Short mmCIF file of C-alpha atoms and ligand atoms in Angstrom, two decimals:
data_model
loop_
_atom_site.label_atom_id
_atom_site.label_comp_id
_atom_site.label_asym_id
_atom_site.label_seq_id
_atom_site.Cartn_x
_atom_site.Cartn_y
_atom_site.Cartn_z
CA UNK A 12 -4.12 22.55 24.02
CA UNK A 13 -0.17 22.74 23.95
CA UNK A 14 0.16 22.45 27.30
CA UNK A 15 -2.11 20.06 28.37
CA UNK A 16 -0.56 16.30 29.76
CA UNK A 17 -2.59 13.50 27.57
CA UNK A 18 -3.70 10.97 29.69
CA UNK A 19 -2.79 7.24 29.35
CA UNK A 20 -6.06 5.05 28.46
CA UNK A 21 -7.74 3.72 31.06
CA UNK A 22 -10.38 1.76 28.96
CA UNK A 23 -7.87 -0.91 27.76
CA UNK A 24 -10.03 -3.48 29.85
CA UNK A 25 -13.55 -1.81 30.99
CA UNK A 26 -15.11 -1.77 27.93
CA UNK A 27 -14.34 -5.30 27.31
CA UNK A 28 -16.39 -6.69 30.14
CA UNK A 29 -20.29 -7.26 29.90
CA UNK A 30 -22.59 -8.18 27.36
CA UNK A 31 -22.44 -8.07 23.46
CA UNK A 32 -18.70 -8.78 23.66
CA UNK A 33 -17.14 -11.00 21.06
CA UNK A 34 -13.72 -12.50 20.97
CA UNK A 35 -11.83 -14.42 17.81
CA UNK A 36 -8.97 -15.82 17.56
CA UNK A 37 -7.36 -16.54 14.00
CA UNK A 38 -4.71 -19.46 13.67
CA UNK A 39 -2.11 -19.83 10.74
CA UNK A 40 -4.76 -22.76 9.37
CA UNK A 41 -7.34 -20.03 8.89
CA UNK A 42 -5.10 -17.72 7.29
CA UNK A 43 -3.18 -20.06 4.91
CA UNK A 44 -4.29 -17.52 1.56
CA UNK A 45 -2.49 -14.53 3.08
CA UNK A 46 0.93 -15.53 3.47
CA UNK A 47 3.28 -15.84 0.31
CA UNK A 48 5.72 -17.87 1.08
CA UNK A 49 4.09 -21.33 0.76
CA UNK A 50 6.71 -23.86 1.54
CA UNK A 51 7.41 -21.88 4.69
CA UNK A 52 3.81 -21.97 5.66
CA UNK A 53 3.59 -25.49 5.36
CA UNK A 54 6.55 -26.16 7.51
CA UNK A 55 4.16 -24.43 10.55
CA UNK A 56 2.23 -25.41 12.73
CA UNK A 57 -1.63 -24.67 11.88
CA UNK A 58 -2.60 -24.20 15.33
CA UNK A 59 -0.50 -21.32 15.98
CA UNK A 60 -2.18 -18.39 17.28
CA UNK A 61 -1.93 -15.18 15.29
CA UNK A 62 -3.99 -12.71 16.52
CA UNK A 63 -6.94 -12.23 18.54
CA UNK A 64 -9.01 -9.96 18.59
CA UNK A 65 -11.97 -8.62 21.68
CA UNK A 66 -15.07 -6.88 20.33
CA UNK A 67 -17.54 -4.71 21.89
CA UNK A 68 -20.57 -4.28 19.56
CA UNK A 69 -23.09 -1.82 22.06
CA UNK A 70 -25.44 -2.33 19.15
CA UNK A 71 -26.57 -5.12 16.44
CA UNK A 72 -24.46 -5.40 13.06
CA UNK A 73 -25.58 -3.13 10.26
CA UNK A 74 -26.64 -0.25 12.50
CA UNK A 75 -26.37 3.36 10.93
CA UNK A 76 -25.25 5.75 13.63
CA UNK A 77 -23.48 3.09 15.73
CA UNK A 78 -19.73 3.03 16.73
CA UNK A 79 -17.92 -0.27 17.53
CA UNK A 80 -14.91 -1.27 19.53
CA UNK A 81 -12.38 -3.69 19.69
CA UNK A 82 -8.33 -4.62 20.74
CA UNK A 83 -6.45 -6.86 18.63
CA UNK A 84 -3.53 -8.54 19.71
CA UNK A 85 -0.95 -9.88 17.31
CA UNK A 86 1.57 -12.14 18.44
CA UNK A 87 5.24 -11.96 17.26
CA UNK A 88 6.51 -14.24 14.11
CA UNK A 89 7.05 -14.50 10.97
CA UNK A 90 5.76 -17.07 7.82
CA UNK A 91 9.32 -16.98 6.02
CA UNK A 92 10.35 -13.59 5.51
CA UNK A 93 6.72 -11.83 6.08
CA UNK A 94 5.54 -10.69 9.94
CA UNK A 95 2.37 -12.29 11.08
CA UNK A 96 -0.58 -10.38 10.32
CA UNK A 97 -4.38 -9.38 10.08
CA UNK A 98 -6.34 -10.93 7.30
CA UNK A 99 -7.03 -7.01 5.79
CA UNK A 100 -10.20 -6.20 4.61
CA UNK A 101 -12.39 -3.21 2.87
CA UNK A 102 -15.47 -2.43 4.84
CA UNK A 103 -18.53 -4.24 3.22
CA UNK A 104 -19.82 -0.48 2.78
CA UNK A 105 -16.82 1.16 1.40
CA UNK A 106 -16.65 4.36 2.35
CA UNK A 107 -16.67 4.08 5.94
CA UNK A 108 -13.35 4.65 8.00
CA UNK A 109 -11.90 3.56 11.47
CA UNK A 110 -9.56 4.85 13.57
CA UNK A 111 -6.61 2.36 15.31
CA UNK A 112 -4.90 3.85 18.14
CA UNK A 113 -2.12 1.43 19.47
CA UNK A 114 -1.42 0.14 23.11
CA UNK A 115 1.45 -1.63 23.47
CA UNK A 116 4.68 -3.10 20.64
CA UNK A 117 5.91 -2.43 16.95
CA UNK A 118 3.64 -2.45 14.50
CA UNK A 119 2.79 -1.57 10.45
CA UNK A 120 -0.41 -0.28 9.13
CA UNK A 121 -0.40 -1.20 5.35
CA UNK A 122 -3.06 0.84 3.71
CA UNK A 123 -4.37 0.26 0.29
CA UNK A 124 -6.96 2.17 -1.68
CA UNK A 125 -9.14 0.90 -4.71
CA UNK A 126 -6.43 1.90 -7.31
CA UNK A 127 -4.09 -0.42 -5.63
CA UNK A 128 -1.74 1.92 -4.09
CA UNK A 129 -0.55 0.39 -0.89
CA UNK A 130 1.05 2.43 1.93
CA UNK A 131 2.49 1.75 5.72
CA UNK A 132 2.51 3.61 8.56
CA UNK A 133 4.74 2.98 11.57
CA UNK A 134 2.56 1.83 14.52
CA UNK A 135 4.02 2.57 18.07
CA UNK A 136 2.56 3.04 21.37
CA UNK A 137 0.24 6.05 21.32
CA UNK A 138 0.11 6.21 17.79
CA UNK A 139 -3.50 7.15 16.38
CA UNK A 140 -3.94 6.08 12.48
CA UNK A 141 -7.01 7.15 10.88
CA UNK A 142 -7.87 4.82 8.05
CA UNK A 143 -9.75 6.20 5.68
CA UNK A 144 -13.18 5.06 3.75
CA UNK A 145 -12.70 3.08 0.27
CA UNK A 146 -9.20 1.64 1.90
CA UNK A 147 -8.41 -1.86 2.39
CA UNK A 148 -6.29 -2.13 5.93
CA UNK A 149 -4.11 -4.75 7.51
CA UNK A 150 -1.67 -4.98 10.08
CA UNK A 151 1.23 -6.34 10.74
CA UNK A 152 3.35 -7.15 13.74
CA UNK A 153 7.19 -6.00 12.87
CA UNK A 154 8.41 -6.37 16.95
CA UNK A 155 9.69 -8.81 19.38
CA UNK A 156 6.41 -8.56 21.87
CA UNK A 157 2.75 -8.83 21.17
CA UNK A 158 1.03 -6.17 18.89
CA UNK A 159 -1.90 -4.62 20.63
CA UNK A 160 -3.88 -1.47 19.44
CA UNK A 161 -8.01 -0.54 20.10
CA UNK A 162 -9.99 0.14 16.90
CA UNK A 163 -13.09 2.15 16.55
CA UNK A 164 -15.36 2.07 13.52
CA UNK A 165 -18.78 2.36 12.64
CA UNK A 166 -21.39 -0.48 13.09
CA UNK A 167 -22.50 -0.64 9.27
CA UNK A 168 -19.30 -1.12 8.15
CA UNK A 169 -19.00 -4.26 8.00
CA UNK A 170 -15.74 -6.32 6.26
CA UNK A 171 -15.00 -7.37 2.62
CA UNK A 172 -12.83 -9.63 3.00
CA UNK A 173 -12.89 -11.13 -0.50
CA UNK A 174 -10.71 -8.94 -2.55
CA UNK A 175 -8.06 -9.39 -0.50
CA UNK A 176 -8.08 -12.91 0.21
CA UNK A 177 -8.34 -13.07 -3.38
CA UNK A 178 -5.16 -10.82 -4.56
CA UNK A 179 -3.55 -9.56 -1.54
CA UNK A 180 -2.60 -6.19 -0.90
CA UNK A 181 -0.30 -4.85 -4.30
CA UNK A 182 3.00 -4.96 -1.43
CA UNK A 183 3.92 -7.60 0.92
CA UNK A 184 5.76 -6.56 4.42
CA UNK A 185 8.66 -8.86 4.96
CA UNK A 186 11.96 -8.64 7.14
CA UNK A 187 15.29 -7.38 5.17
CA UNK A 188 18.08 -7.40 7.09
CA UNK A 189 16.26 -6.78 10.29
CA UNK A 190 13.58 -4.01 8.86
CA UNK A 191 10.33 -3.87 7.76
CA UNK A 192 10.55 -3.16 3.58
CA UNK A 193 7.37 -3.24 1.41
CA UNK A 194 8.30 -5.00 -1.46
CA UNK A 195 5.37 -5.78 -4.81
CA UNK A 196 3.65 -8.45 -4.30
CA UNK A 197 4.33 -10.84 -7.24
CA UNK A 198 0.39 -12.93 -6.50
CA UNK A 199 -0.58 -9.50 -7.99
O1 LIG B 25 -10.82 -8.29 10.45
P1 LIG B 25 -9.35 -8.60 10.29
O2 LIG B 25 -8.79 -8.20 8.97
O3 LIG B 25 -9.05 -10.01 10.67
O4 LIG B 25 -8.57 -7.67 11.32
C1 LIG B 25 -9.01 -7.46 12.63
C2 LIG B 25 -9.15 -6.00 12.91
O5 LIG B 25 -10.08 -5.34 12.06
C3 LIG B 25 -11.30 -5.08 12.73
O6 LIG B 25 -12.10 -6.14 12.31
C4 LIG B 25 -11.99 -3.82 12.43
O7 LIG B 25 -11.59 -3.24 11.25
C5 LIG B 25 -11.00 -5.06 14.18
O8 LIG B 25 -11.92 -5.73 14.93
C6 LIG B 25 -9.63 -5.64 14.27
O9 LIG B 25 -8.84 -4.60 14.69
FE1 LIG B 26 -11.93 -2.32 9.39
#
């Protein structure tokens, strides 16, 4: 394998066309519960995009065996001092995993599992991150240029997105003197 040239993707669009495709966007007034920093967040303006994000579901919800796919695009900005981000979930079954492999811009990949122990990974083009199952995931968008990465994960996964809507993640992301830091998250 050592010598062998990885090729670039070439499935960034293809997969995305047809049927059973879905696509979301989520605005800071949907995600008002995620961000800390309140005051900041109100100064916004609701109907700015976050992210988006293009499913392809090849079979229905809730099937065992099946894979899904999907790009999510996060646009630059920040709510105060924290980079915009993903709402995070756990998958509705818990111990399933995903993997994120990312196309294009800066990113984090804050990964918590059910003890509360958050960690981040560094999210650049090319990078593959596999989450795994019982582990809440979100991610933020730490450059100057959209976020985009392709996520694979099985179709009875499903998403939890209580808990962490609830409580947050047990660290925040935010910008210190130009950097990503994770910092505790004081909601906690
Ligand atoms: O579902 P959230 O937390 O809004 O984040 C979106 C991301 O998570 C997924 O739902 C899958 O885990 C993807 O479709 C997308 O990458
Ligand atoms: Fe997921």
């Amino acid at each position: 394998m050592n010598n062998i040239t990885k090729p670039n993707l070439i499935f960034k669009d293809d997969l995305l066309t047809g049927e059973n495709i879905d696509r979301l966007t989520r605005k800071l007034k949907d995600l008002g519960d995620i961000f800390n920093d309140k005051a900041a967040f109100a100064q916004m303006d609701g109907e700015t995009v976050v992210y988006d994000v293009e499913s392809s579901f090849p079979v229905a919800h809730g099937t065992e065996g099946g894979l899904f796919y999907g790009i999510t695009y996060i646009h630059p900005g920040k709510v105060g001092q924290e980079y915009f981000m993903t709402k995070g979930h756990f998958h509705e079954i818990r111990n399933r995993g995903e993997y994120y492999c990312t196309l294009e811009g800066e990113g984090m990949l804050l990964l918590m599992d059910e003890n509360g122990n958050t960690r981040a990974e560094k999210m650049i083009p090319g990078s593959i991150h596999y989450i795994p199952g019982n582990t809440a995931h979100r991610t933020a968008n730490v450059g100057e240029q959209i976020l985009s990465f392709s996520a694979f994960w099985p179709s009875d996964a499903g998403h939890d997105y209580g808990t962490i809507s609830e409580k947050g993640f047990s660290e925040i992301l935010i910008e210190q003197e130009g950097q990503p830091v994770l910092v505790p998250n004081i909601k906690q």
